[in-house]
XYZ file of C-alpha atoms in Angstrom:
766
model
C 27.685 -87.478 -104.738
C 28.478 -90.953 -105.990
C 27.960 -92.049 -109.536
C 24.979 -94.214 -108.592
C 23.319 -91.311 -106.722
C 23.784 -89.014 -109.704
C 22.215 -91.666 -111.958
C 19.201 -92.029 -109.696
C 18.818 -88.210 -109.542
C 18.957 -87.884 -113.327
C 16.397 -90.660 -113.791
C 14.066 -88.908 -111.346
C 14.419 -85.583 -113.136
C 13.830 -87.288 -116.463
C 10.695 -88.982 -115.121
C 9.291 -85.670 -113.826
C 10.015 -83.958 -117.137
C 8.433 -86.802 -119.051
C 5.395 -86.655 -116.788
C 5.092 -82.894 -117.395
C 5.456 -83.338 -121.155
C 2.777 -86.072 -121.135
C 0.375 -83.885 -119.203
C 0.965 -80.945 -121.545
C 0.360 -83.126 -124.578
C -2.798 -84.534 -123.021
C -4.018 -81.024 -122.251
C -3.376 -79.942 -125.823
C -5.255 -82.935 -127.192
C -8.150 -82.209 -124.857
C -8.132 -78.538 -125.847
C -8.201 -79.464 -129.533
C -11.071 -81.851 -128.847
C -13.026 -79.196 -126.938
C -12.279 -76.642 -129.643
C -13.673 -79.052 -132.193
C -16.818 -79.747 -130.194
C -17.415 -76.286 -128.774
C -18.689 -74.413 -131.870
C -21.394 -77.013 -132.530
C -22.247 -77.117 -128.837
C -22.509 -73.329 -128.702
C -24.927 -73.398 -131.627
C -26.979 -76.101 -129.918
C -27.003 -74.093 -126.690
C -28.119 -70.918 -128.472
C -30.828 -72.914 -130.257
C -31.997 -74.444 -126.969
C -32.053 -71.055 -125.221
C -33.987 -69.513 -128.111
C -36.526 -72.302 -128.097
C -36.741 -72.054 -124.328
C -37.597 -68.347 -124.521
C -40.194 -69.122 -127.200
C -41.633 -71.893 -125.046
C -42.340 -69.451 -122.218
C -45.743 -68.903 -123.805
C -46.496 -72.636 -123.550
C -48.055 -74.213 -120.452
C -46.067 -76.408 -118.154
C -43.127 -74.754 -116.303
C -41.964 -78.178 -115.217
C -41.396 -79.109 -118.858
C -39.205 -76.042 -119.337
C -37.222 -76.770 -116.182
C -36.693 -80.323 -117.413
C -35.433 -79.019 -120.753
C -32.998 -76.677 -119.005
C -31.758 -79.494 -116.786
C -31.155 -81.714 -119.815
C -29.198 -78.961 -121.565
C -26.979 -78.450 -118.524
C -26.469 -82.174 -118.089
C -25.593 -82.485 -121.748
C -22.822 -79.881 -121.489
C -21.408 -81.605 -118.423
C -21.211 -84.826 -120.424
C -19.528 -83.289 -123.465
C -15.959 -83.684 -122.240
C -15.976 -87.322 -121.217
C -19.040 -88.620 -123.096
C -19.312 -86.533 -126.222
C -22.064 -88.482 -127.977
C -24.207 -88.685 -124.844
C -23.873 -84.956 -124.256
C -24.852 -84.037 -127.800
C -27.784 -86.480 -127.595
C -29.075 -84.853 -124.401
C -28.793 -81.361 -125.857
C -30.543 -82.302 -129.092
C -33.239 -84.120 -127.147
C -33.778 -81.047 -124.970
C -34.150 -78.932 -128.109
C -36.714 -81.295 -129.604
C -38.505 -81.540 -126.255
C -38.744 -77.759 -126.045
C -40.025 -77.489 -129.609
C -42.651 -80.125 -128.868
C -43.742 -78.269 -125.732
C -44.043 -75.069 -127.750
C -46.007 -76.705 -130.572
C -48.278 -78.555 -128.181
C -49.006 -75.334 -126.333
C -49.753 -73.601 -129.626
C -52.052 -76.469 -130.634
C -53.978 -76.244 -127.372
C -54.220 -72.495 -127.562
C -54.878 -70.215 -124.648
C -57.203 -70.941 -121.760
C -59.485 -68.167 -122.981
C -62.294 -68.552 -125.496
C -60.756 -68.117 -128.954
C -61.657 -68.699 -132.576
C -60.075 -71.629 -134.406
C -60.033 -71.308 -138.186
C -58.660 -73.892 -140.582
C -59.333 -76.888 -142.792
C -60.913 -80.044 -141.376
C -58.475 -82.804 -142.357
C -59.946 -85.597 -140.256
C -62.630 -86.452 -137.743
C -63.683 -89.361 -135.578
C -67.034 -91.060 -135.850
C -69.634 -89.415 -133.569
C -69.732 -91.136 -130.184
C -72.830 -92.070 -128.183
C -73.144 -88.433 -127.128
C -73.108 -87.304 -130.775
C -69.829 -85.395 -130.450
C -66.889 -85.822 -132.827
C -63.186 -85.084 -132.475
C -62.078 -82.887 -135.391
C -58.511 -82.505 -136.620
C -58.188 -78.959 -137.942
C -55.143 -77.738 -139.894
C -54.607 -74.120 -138.873
C -51.815 -71.656 -139.542
C -50.211 -72.745 -136.264
C -50.348 -76.488 -136.952
C -52.809 -79.251 -136.100
C -55.500 -78.573 -133.497
C -57.862 -81.162 -132.016
C -61.377 -79.843 -131.338
C -64.308 -81.680 -129.743
C -67.366 -80.552 -131.703
C -71.110 -81.396 -131.672
C -71.012 -81.557 -135.490
C -68.659 -83.158 -138.004
C -68.258 -81.047 -141.161
C -67.113 -82.781 -144.319
C -63.366 -83.236 -144.557
C -61.813 -80.475 -146.620
C -64.216 -77.839 -145.322
C -62.760 -74.484 -144.279
C -64.375 -73.801 -140.918
C -64.244 -71.477 -137.976
C -65.462 -72.253 -134.473
C -65.478 -70.689 -131.043
C -63.441 -72.923 -128.717
C -62.110 -73.141 -125.196
C -59.504 -75.378 -123.567
C -60.488 -78.892 -122.432
C -57.610 -80.978 -121.060
C -55.188 -81.546 -123.969
C -57.648 -80.509 -126.727
C -60.190 -77.768 -127.316
C -63.992 -77.921 -127.292
C -66.634 -76.009 -129.201
C -70.142 -75.797 -127.792
C -71.650 -74.710 -131.114
C -71.601 -76.266 -134.549
C -68.693 -75.258 -136.769
C -69.333 -72.434 -139.213
C -68.393 -73.569 -142.727
C -66.648 -70.727 -144.557
C -65.877 -72.730 -147.682
C -67.093 -76.146 -148.790
C -64.619 -78.856 -149.882
C -63.041 -78.300 -153.296
C -63.141 -80.835 -156.118
C -60.105 -82.728 -154.857
C -61.645 -83.252 -151.413
C -64.985 -84.166 -153.004
C -63.227 -86.756 -155.178
C -61.586 -88.148 -152.049
C -64.953 -88.485 -150.297
C -66.558 -90.146 -153.330
C -63.606 -92.536 -153.602
C -63.897 -93.671 -149.985
C -67.663 -94.110 -150.355
C -67.204 -96.110 -153.554
C -64.799 -98.505 -151.826
C -67.271 -98.952 -148.976
C -70.119 -99.699 -151.398
C -68.095 -102.226 -153.396
C -66.889 -103.954 -150.217
C -70.283 -104.177 -148.533
C -71.702 -105.697 -151.723
C -69.961 -108.931 -150.732
C -72.670 -109.440 -148.101
C -70.473 -110.744 -145.252
C -68.485 -109.306 -142.348
C -65.292 -109.058 -144.416
C -66.910 -106.321 -146.459
C -67.277 -104.217 -143.312
C -63.621 -104.726 -142.370
C -61.976 -104.007 -145.744
C -62.687 -100.223 -145.926
C -61.184 -99.822 -142.462
C -58.146 -101.842 -143.446
C -57.543 -99.929 -146.686
C -58.582 -96.303 -146.006
C -59.395 -96.212 -142.274
C -63.178 -96.115 -142.809
C -64.315 -97.986 -139.684
C -67.960 -96.846 -139.717
C -69.290 -100.101 -141.274
C -67.756 -102.152 -138.449
C -70.233 -103.034 -135.730
C -69.456 -102.948 -132.026
C -69.054 -106.727 -131.771
C -66.428 -106.823 -134.507
C -64.527 -103.982 -132.853
C -64.615 -105.756 -129.503
C -63.502 -109.098 -130.941
C -60.589 -107.427 -132.709
C -59.635 -105.599 -129.529
C -59.807 -108.706 -127.331
C -57.349 -110.659 -129.515
C -55.140 -107.616 -130.259
C -56.045 -107.353 -133.942
C -57.073 -103.707 -133.751
C -54.077 -102.735 -135.882
C -55.624 -104.768 -138.704
C -59.110 -103.310 -138.371
C -57.814 -99.853 -139.326
C -54.957 -98.361 -141.305
C -51.553 -99.149 -139.820
C -47.967 -98.496 -140.802
C -47.812 -101.750 -142.750
C -50.430 -100.388 -145.186
C -48.278 -97.447 -146.199
C -45.222 -99.666 -146.460
C -47.026 -102.195 -148.674
C -48.489 -99.523 -150.946
C -45.276 -97.479 -151.290
C -43.089 -100.527 -151.820
C -45.534 -101.964 -154.348
C -45.602 -98.731 -156.346
C -41.792 -98.578 -156.366
C -41.470 -102.202 -157.489
C -44.058 -101.648 -160.222
C -42.091 -98.657 -161.459
C -38.960 -100.814 -161.456
C -40.686 -103.444 -163.593
C -41.456 -100.674 -166.075
C -37.720 -99.914 -166.397
C -37.489 -96.942 -164.018
C -34.193 -96.151 -162.329
C -33.531 -96.081 -158.589
C -34.358 -92.395 -158.144
C -37.522 -92.682 -160.205
C -38.626 -95.704 -158.181
C -38.070 -93.815 -154.952
C -39.904 -90.782 -156.308
C -42.882 -92.898 -157.371
C -42.941 -94.565 -153.957
C -42.856 -91.232 -152.129
C -45.588 -89.657 -154.297
C -47.764 -92.751 -153.891
C -47.182 -92.614 -150.157
C -48.245 -88.975 -149.952
C -51.329 -89.555 -152.100
C -52.321 -92.586 -150.069
C -52.006 -90.707 -146.783
C -54.228 -87.966 -148.236
C -56.923 -90.521 -149.109
C -56.598 -92.314 -145.765
C -56.541 -89.174 -143.665
C -54.200 -88.073 -140.938
C -54.118 -91.325 -139.003
C -51.181 -91.403 -136.532
C -49.732 -94.663 -137.817
C -50.111 -93.546 -141.429
C -48.299 -90.272 -140.726
C -45.472 -92.126 -138.996
C -45.098 -94.623 -141.814
C -45.222 -91.850 -144.411
C -42.508 -89.925 -142.583
C -40.300 -93.007 -142.398
C -40.814 -93.755 -146.094
C -39.834 -90.217 -147.089
C -36.798 -90.277 -144.755
C -35.579 -93.529 -146.294
C -36.084 -92.089 -149.776
C -33.938 -89.031 -149.010
C -31.210 -91.237 -147.536
C -31.274 -93.401 -150.643
C -31.077 -90.381 -152.974
C -28.126 -89.093 -150.989
C -26.275 -92.300 -151.779
C -25.368 -93.370 -148.229
C -26.740 -96.174 -146.103
C -28.269 -95.700 -142.684
C -29.642 -97.984 -140.008
C -33.430 -98.518 -140.097
C -33.470 -97.997 -136.341
C -31.856 -94.584 -136.791
C -34.403 -93.708 -139.477
C -37.288 -94.727 -137.243
C -35.938 -92.866 -134.215
C -35.245 -89.649 -136.105
C -38.627 -89.801 -137.840
C -40.464 -90.270 -134.552
C -38.623 -87.296 -133.030
C -39.394 -85.077 -136.021
C -43.049 -86.108 -136.154
C -43.541 -85.468 -132.443
C -41.903 -82.086 -132.887
C -44.038 -81.030 -135.840
C -47.277 -82.820 -134.832
C -47.039 -83.126 -131.028
C -50.667 -84.229 -130.725
C -49.468 -87.648 -131.918
C -47.873 -88.128 -128.498
C -51.374 -88.543 -127.026
C -52.472 -91.005 -129.716
C -52.634 -94.609 -128.554
C -52.330 -95.867 -132.120
C -49.115 -93.935 -132.653
C -47.606 -95.190 -129.397
C -48.478 -98.805 -130.190
C -47.117 -98.448 -133.702
C -43.789 -97.053 -132.513
C -43.415 -99.591 -129.704
C -44.149 -102.586 -131.923
C -41.897 -101.337 -134.735
C -39.015 -100.705 -132.359
C -39.406 -104.151 -130.804
C -39.465 -105.805 -134.216
C -36.344 -103.920 -135.332
C -34.325 -104.574 -132.186
C -35.485 -107.975 -130.977
C -36.720 -109.951 -133.982
C -33.374 -110.071 -135.892
C -31.563 -111.387 -132.804
C -34.221 -114.035 -132.149
C -34.312 -115.147 -135.775
C -30.539 -115.369 -135.969
C -30.302 -117.456 -132.813
C -33.273 -119.687 -133.578
C -32.152 -120.275 -137.171
C -28.955 -121.799 -135.819
C -30.772 -123.921 -133.239
C -33.738 -124.903 -135.452
C -32.157 -125.193 -138.861
C -34.873 -127.595 -140.072
C -37.645 -125.012 -139.570
C -38.122 -122.618 -142.533
C -37.314 -118.975 -141.875
C -40.802 -117.959 -143.018
C -42.404 -120.084 -140.306
C -40.074 -118.694 -137.645
C -40.833 -115.131 -138.748
C -44.583 -115.791 -138.710
C -44.294 -116.922 -135.079
C -41.664 -114.549 -133.736
C -42.884 -111.243 -135.212
C -46.430 -111.260 -133.729
C -45.141 -112.681 -130.440
C -42.511 -109.961 -129.997
C -44.879 -107.207 -131.100
C -47.621 -108.458 -128.772
C -45.306 -108.683 -125.758
C -43.850 -105.238 -126.418
C -47.301 -103.657 -126.676
C -48.711 -105.432 -123.599
C -47.836 -102.686 -121.037
C -49.585 -100.118 -123.252
C -52.555 -102.368 -123.993
C -53.285 -103.154 -120.338
C -53.210 -99.421 -119.612
C -55.964 -98.953 -122.212
C -57.994 -102.047 -121.390
C -56.929 -103.957 -118.239
C -57.286 -107.389 -119.796
C -54.853 -109.825 -121.361
C -55.639 -112.627 -123.788
C -54.119 -116.072 -124.109
C -54.945 -116.308 -127.816
C -53.674 -112.957 -129.076
C -50.435 -114.334 -130.554
C -52.243 -117.251 -132.188
C -54.860 -114.901 -133.645
C -52.180 -112.613 -135.083
C -50.316 -115.574 -136.606
C -53.484 -117.029 -138.168
C -54.658 -113.668 -139.515
C -51.250 -112.632 -140.906
C -51.467 -114.582 -144.223
C -54.667 -112.724 -145.170
C -53.434 -109.224 -144.340
C -51.202 -108.686 -147.386
C -53.669 -109.892 -150.048
C -56.544 -107.990 -148.421
C -54.502 -104.772 -148.430
C -53.228 -105.169 -152.007
C -56.636 -106.106 -153.410
C -58.317 -103.277 -151.539
C -55.745 -100.837 -152.880
C -56.278 -102.101 -156.448
C -60.013 -101.528 -156.015
C -59.232 -98.054 -154.693
C -57.059 -97.214 -157.729
C -59.634 -98.530 -160.208
C -62.410 -96.641 -158.456
C -60.362 -93.431 -158.375
C -59.617 -93.600 -162.098
C -63.233 -94.479 -162.800
C -64.446 -91.420 -160.897
C -62.404 -89.114 -163.120
C -63.967 -90.611 -166.250
C -61.878 -93.594 -167.329
C -64.460 -95.988 -168.837
C -64.940 -99.493 -167.490
C -62.884 -99.114 -164.324
C -65.827 -98.529 -162.016
C -67.014 -102.024 -162.849
C -63.491 -103.465 -162.598
C -63.134 -102.032 -159.082
C -65.798 -104.431 -157.796
C -63.760 -107.590 -158.493
C -60.711 -106.836 -156.283
C -63.063 -105.411 -153.639
C -64.973 -108.720 -153.539
C -61.754 -110.762 -153.366
C -60.265 -108.455 -150.710
C -63.448 -108.748 -148.650
C -63.094 -112.518 -148.779
C -59.580 -112.258 -147.307
C -60.895 -109.825 -144.697
C -63.636 -112.315 -143.807
C -60.945 -114.765 -142.725
C -59.486 -112.137 -140.380
C -62.914 -111.452 -138.847
C -63.563 -115.181 -138.445
C -60.225 -115.701 -136.686
C -60.949 -112.787 -134.331
C -64.450 -114.030 -133.522
C -63.392 -117.622 -132.852
C -60.355 -116.683 -130.741
C -62.323 -114.060 -128.800
C -64.885 -116.718 -127.871
C -62.340 -119.196 -126.507
C -61.771 -119.563 -122.729
C -59.075 -117.215 -121.499
C -59.501 -114.771 -124.391
C -59.955 -111.853 -121.957
C -58.450 -112.362 -118.504
C -58.754 -109.650 -115.880
C -55.660 -107.613 -115.106
C -55.097 -104.901 -112.458
C -56.072 -101.358 -113.322
C -53.370 -98.837 -114.282
C -50.933 -97.638 -113.130
C -50.192 -100.792 -111.091
C -51.306 -103.079 -113.874
C -49.047 -101.307 -116.360
C -46.071 -101.457 -114.009
C -46.724 -105.144 -113.303
C -46.883 -105.941 -117.025
C -43.681 -104.006 -117.673
C -41.866 -105.748 -114.826
C -42.991 -109.192 -115.946
C -41.946 -108.370 -119.492
C -38.449 -107.455 -118.279
C -38.209 -110.701 -116.296
C -39.393 -112.712 -119.302
C -36.914 -110.943 -121.567
C -34.056 -111.674 -119.166
C -35.047 -115.330 -118.911
C -35.386 -115.697 -122.672
C -31.968 -114.095 -123.203
C -30.391 -116.546 -120.769
C -32.047 -119.453 -122.562
C -30.833 -118.220 -125.942
C -27.300 -118.099 -124.533
C -27.757 -121.640 -123.177
C -27.741 -120.574 -119.541
C -29.717 -122.889 -117.277
C -30.656 -119.976 -115.047
C -33.077 -118.932 -117.764
C -35.449 -121.812 -116.959
C -36.324 -120.780 -113.373
C -36.545 -117.127 -114.454
C -39.102 -117.924 -117.159
C -41.005 -120.234 -114.786
C -41.047 -117.473 -112.159
C -42.463 -115.038 -114.712
C -45.222 -117.486 -115.682
C -46.110 -118.180 -112.037
C -46.272 -114.474 -111.167
C -48.490 -113.805 -114.186
C -50.838 -116.634 -113.216
C -50.923 -115.384 -109.615
C -51.922 -111.872 -110.675
C -54.650 -113.236 -112.958
C -56.050 -115.594 -110.308
C -56.020 -112.986 -107.529
C -57.608 -110.290 -109.685
C -60.131 -112.442 -111.549
C -63.817 -111.633 -111.481
C -65.817 -114.107 -109.390
C -68.903 -115.508 -111.185
C -72.242 -115.512 -109.348
C -73.785 -118.678 -107.919
C -76.435 -120.392 -110.022
C -79.339 -119.302 -107.786
C -78.902 -115.544 -108.195
C -82.077 -113.482 -108.592
C -80.874 -110.041 -109.668
C -77.511 -108.696 -110.847
C -76.398 -105.074 -110.857
C -73.890 -105.207 -113.699
C -70.573 -103.380 -113.651
C -70.864 -101.297 -116.837
C -68.830 -98.280 -115.760
C -70.556 -94.918 -115.433
C -73.963 -96.188 -116.410
C -76.671 -98.585 -115.368
C -77.632 -102.161 -116.274
C -79.694 -104.521 -114.120
C -80.395 -108.167 -114.949
C -83.325 -110.199 -113.554
C -83.106 -113.986 -113.639
C -86.324 -115.577 -114.946
C -84.902 -119.101 -115.062
C -83.933 -121.516 -117.850
C -81.697 -118.999 -119.626
C -84.379 -116.287 -119.732
C -84.029 -112.838 -118.241
C -85.229 -109.268 -118.087
C -82.582 -106.615 -118.780
C -83.202 -103.126 -117.397
C -80.885 -100.644 -119.208
C -77.614 -101.563 -120.892
C -74.939 -99.024 -119.982
C -72.966 -97.055 -122.559
C -70.664 -99.731 -124.052
C -71.784 -103.077 -125.501
C -69.043 -105.292 -124.083
C -69.632 -104.927 -120.289
C -73.324 -105.790 -120.529
C -72.495 -108.682 -122.868
C -70.072 -110.033 -120.261
C -72.698 -109.628 -117.544
C -75.287 -111.582 -119.531
C -72.714 -114.290 -120.237
C -71.994 -114.588 -116.510
C -75.709 -114.889 -115.842
C -76.239 -117.492 -118.578
C -78.961 -115.466 -120.318
C -79.925 -116.542 -123.855
C -83.409 -115.034 -124.283
C -84.632 -111.785 -122.759
C -86.878 -108.748 -122.807
C -85.255 -105.321 -122.648
C -86.443 -102.371 -120.571
C -84.946 -98.946 -121.327
C -85.692 -96.595 -118.452
C -84.814 -93.562 -120.611
C -82.617 -92.945 -123.618
C -79.557 -91.346 -122.070
C -76.428 -92.903 -123.594
C -75.255 -94.351 -120.261
C -78.520 -96.310 -120.026
C -79.210 -97.318 -123.637
C -76.187 -96.963 -125.951
C -74.808 -100.436 -125.155
C -77.933 -102.316 -126.255
C -76.063 -104.029 -129.123
C -74.064 -106.053 -126.580
C -77.244 -107.659 -125.238
C -78.096 -109.124 -128.654
C -74.778 -110.842 -129.369
C -75.722 -114.546 -129.740
C -79.009 -113.916 -127.905
C -82.660 -113.377 -128.758
C -84.489 -110.163 -127.864
C -88.275 -110.516 -127.792
C -89.793 -107.265 -126.500
C -88.621 -103.727 -125.831
C -90.294 -101.895 -122.924
C -90.124 -98.085 -122.943
C -91.877 -95.230 -121.199
C -94.988 -93.959 -122.915
C -93.468 -90.485 -122.765
C -90.417 -91.634 -124.745
C -92.344 -93.701 -127.290
C -91.592 -92.856 -130.915
C -88.088 -91.446 -130.428
C -85.209 -91.981 -132.851
C -83.298 -94.127 -130.354
C -86.259 -96.456 -129.979
C -86.661 -96.813 -133.751
C -82.936 -97.515 -134.089
C -83.144 -100.432 -131.641
C -86.239 -101.814 -133.362
C -84.586 -101.634 -136.791
C -81.498 -103.439 -135.529
C -83.249 -106.131 -133.496
C -86.820 -106.421 -134.789
C -88.125 -106.344 -131.209
C -91.768 -105.688 -130.381
C -92.211 -102.328 -128.622
C -94.359 -102.169 -125.484
C -94.982 -98.641 -124.102
C -95.762 -98.474 -120.388
C -96.461 -95.914 -117.664
C -97.228 -95.561 -113.939
C -99.801 -97.963 -112.576
C -99.107 -100.879 -114.890
C -98.262 -104.268 -113.409
C -97.230 -107.427 -115.193
C -95.794 -110.853 -114.509
C -92.529 -111.806 -116.202
C -91.690 -115.449 -115.615
C -92.596 -115.394 -111.928
C -91.318 -111.877 -111.225
C -94.102 -109.414 -110.350
C -93.192 -105.992 -111.740
C -94.951 -102.748 -110.905
C -94.282 -99.479 -112.785
C -94.160 -96.657 -110.205
C -93.124 -93.822 -112.534
C -93.645 -91.856 -114.806
C -97.262 -90.831 -115.337
C -98.244 -90.578 -118.996
C -98.143 -87.036 -120.363
C -100.909 -85.766 -122.601
C -98.268 -84.310 -124.950
C -96.125 -87.429 -124.981
C -96.398 -87.755 -128.742
C -95.066 -84.250 -129.330
C -92.172 -84.534 -126.911
C -91.431 -88.223 -127.297
C -87.959 -87.687 -128.742
C -86.728 -85.589 -125.829
C -84.408 -87.310 -123.331
C -85.600 -86.463 -119.815
C -84.378 -87.933 -116.519
C -87.746 -87.197 -114.973
C -89.338 -89.605 -117.473
C -87.219 -92.532 -116.270
C -89.108 -95.749 -115.660
C -89.118 -96.752 -111.981
C -89.744 -100.464 -111.429
C -90.530 -102.326 -108.212
C -89.884 -106.069 -108.551
C -90.855 -108.949 -106.250
C -89.366 -112.361 -106.930
C -89.162 -115.433 -104.673
C -89.539 -113.361 -101.515
C -86.995 -110.728 -102.597
C -88.131 -107.186 -103.426
C -85.988 -104.511 -105.046
C -86.344 -101.099 -106.646
C -84.760 -99.955 -109.930
C -85.326 -96.165 -110.068
C -83.438 -95.019 -113.207
C -82.324 -91.372 -113.056
C -85.296 -89.708 -111.362
C -84.458 -86.603 -109.338
C -85.507 -85.158 -106.000
C -89.039 -84.084 -107.008
C -89.913 -87.405 -108.622
C -88.421 -89.344 -105.701
C -90.525 -87.376 -103.216
C -93.730 -88.169 -105.143
C -92.899 -91.877 -105.463
C -92.046 -92.055 -101.738
C -95.616 -91.153 -100.742
C -96.957 -94.596 -101.740
C -93.771 -96.663 -101.729
C -93.742 -100.007 -99.939
C -90.423 -101.028 -98.312
C -88.026 -103.164 -100.362
C -85.091 -105.419 -99.559
C -82.674 -103.912 -102.094
C -82.507 -100.336 -103.347
C -80.405 -99.248 -106.312
C -79.407 -95.609 -105.932
C -81.145 -93.241 -108.362
C -78.935 -91.440 -110.900
C -75.705 -93.242 -109.899
C -75.635 -91.675 -106.445
C -76.303 -88.066 -107.444
C -76.936 -85.438 -104.789
C -80.243 -84.626 -106.511
C -82.184 -86.817 -104.076
C -84.929 -86.915 -101.511
C -84.188 -88.448 -98.107
C -87.881 -89.353 -97.836
C -87.452 -91.702 -100.783
C -84.599 -93.612 -99.138
C -86.442 -93.693 -95.823
C -89.637 -95.026 -97.410
C -87.655 -97.738 -99.257
C -86.198 -98.983 -95.946
C -83.783 -101.244 -97.800
C -81.588 -103.875 -96.130
C -78.993 -103.556 -98.887
C -77.972 -100.622 -101.055
C -76.283 -100.700 -104.468
C -74.825 -97.922 -106.600
C -74.146 -98.473 -110.293
C -71.277 -96.087 -110.978
C -67.938 -95.821 -112.749
C -65.166 -93.312 -113.296
C -66.760 -89.903 -113.817
C -66.294 -86.169 -113.392
C -69.647 -85.563 -111.659
C -68.589 -86.627 -108.169
C -70.834 -89.702 -108.196
C -71.578 -91.205 -105.789
C -71.853 -88.206 -103.506
C -71.384 -88.568 -99.722
C -74.966 -87.392 -99.251
C -76.306 -90.213 -101.413
C -74.287 -92.829 -99.535
C -75.423 -91.494 -96.155
C -79.069 -91.536 -97.281
C -79.096 -95.362 -97.238
C -78.602 -95.342 -93.472
C -76.746 -98.048 -91.491
C -76.916 -100.795 -94.145
C -74.249 -102.222 -96.468
C -73.862 -100.122 -99.616
C -72.079 -101.768 -102.552
C -70.582 -99.840 -105.464
C -69.944 -101.450 -108.834
C -66.778 -99.392 -109.398
C -65.277 -100.960 -106.249
C -67.033 -104.341 -106.054
C -67.643 -105.199 -109.702
C -70.892 -106.893 -110.658
C -73.204 -107.439 -107.666
C -75.336 -110.598 -107.516
C -78.223 -110.684 -105.034
C -79.879 -113.881 -103.773
C -82.843 -114.736 -101.581
C -82.999 -112.976 -98.182
C -80.865 -110.132 -99.605
C -77.672 -112.208 -99.521
C -75.126 -111.025 -102.056
C -71.794 -111.723 -103.716
C -69.505 -109.402 -105.651
C -67.231 -109.843 -108.628
C -64.282 -108.268 -106.794
C -63.367 -108.080 -103.167
C -64.459 -104.767 -101.666
C -64.422 -105.540 -97.964
C -68.104 -106.437 -97.774
C -69.116 -102.786 -97.771
C -68.544 -100.622 -100.770
C -68.748 -97.393 -98.819
């Protein structure tokens, strides 16, 4: 072998040896890395398996399979992507704990007793039921109850499962009344409400909701205006309240010479006390958890990212109180906070360089509400499929009044609390900040009302889930275009323009079509309920029923151009009468027509007290002329015992009206059932338009539909669990067009039974 061959052979051997040594060293490093990671991973795996076994009692096998899949995926990622693997394993653990806690909160499917302390409840709805938050030995449980015991009461109730909560058919049994601390809390909230309402304007109704979450003084119009312009987070307690109060208490302690730990301790104690007074509102609990987490980090002496604090707090809260995951307020709070933390600093940094002449305060006032509004849009359209052009402007205009209203309301709360325990003079002092805070709150209400009344304040958007997906997709496109513009990329311009065009296209295609000016009768789209509007000319009308919610009937009257009207309530079921307040917004109600059999009920007196309307009882056989419309009452006959049973809600006492107007005849039958329909059919003259009784229920008489002989059928119906309209009810109309408000929107009928619909439904709603 030559010298050169030996040299090449030695170099080859050396290269192979070096390669082997490198591989051995790499294997040792990898082994040391795995040995370092493995003990912690084993502990996480054991924890996950233990929680998984515990979660076997919880509903939802798919959730457990998902948790197991995440654990396995996490271990596969440990070698190459250590942080991702640990994140997946920890997330699976938290997910399993949440599944377990949520299952425990729901309880079993069987009828069981729930015993605990009532720590919160919603205001009774139109049906009179309230949603109670009960603190039991197993955590928080949500119970739908026909009664609302005082907060702090120790109660027991017989419950059964209902979707993601529990329901009790009977009133809660109070085992122990609220103690002195809970009584003081109730008196304190009532004192703040009294001092605020003494201002005499709408701001006084908003301030208690802003400070302690007491939204009962707010009327339905205020709630709707705030919702339309996305100011709902101001109308009730939000995370900013807890932050303002805790930070203010800490700063005040600092001014008194307290050290860092004392300041943090004062802030945490104030936060906990404030949350107790407010109640267990989702946003307040989240903000309180974040404040306490930040305090512990500060006491430890190390810094941590606010995003990390928020993320960890959200995970812990969802683990301990999983019912928050179903709270819209909590979801909106987390989404907006995350968007502000991630997006706002980048936007401010970039815009400060480009717009150096604009003060940072002005930029923040514009950017923060804009980013928060855009981030919350996919969630908001899932709740209420509408978007507003003035939401950002309303938030920016209302923002300067939020801080002073909150601080002044809190000062009134503190003075009132000290006054209730006997400190002299403070009860009187509490009225001054309450009056000033109500004045600031009045500005917020005025901004909401003005912006909600502007054109484009509530534009129609597709229903979820497609509307939510469309909003999310457009938001991603807008974010990409804005990022390109910030980086001075010209491609950002067409991307933003494309986003705007697509948004406008969706709004135009899905918009509600207004009726022509010569409409005679409108069957309003009010969801699962009934509301019919008769045009009497020159801005006058006759409204028959109002639906359950005020806003839909208000929109219907706006579309019809009605300014003065009489109101007919067929019967006092909530889906026919609870939305009456919406008819009176910026309009004049003259007379209230009710059945003689329902005369004198509490619902009737409530409407009269609110509106001052003149009550006109009526019964079968009465006819009257209303602005050219001849109306005949076909049902019910007057009962001899009407006075004794007047407060009872009965479908069989529904008013049935036959109307003739400019050659068009139509029948509005309320909720009468099969027996009543059969009796009415014996002397019923044919009509052009028939509205289905009881939203298309199967409790019907074919003789009634045959005797009506209508050329056009209409069904006022919305999303429901009753199966309305039933196939039998739709077939009973015969071979004529049948329009449904849930598919077609509001239905306008003209002379000769011509019609138009708010939404396209193919000309036949069947």
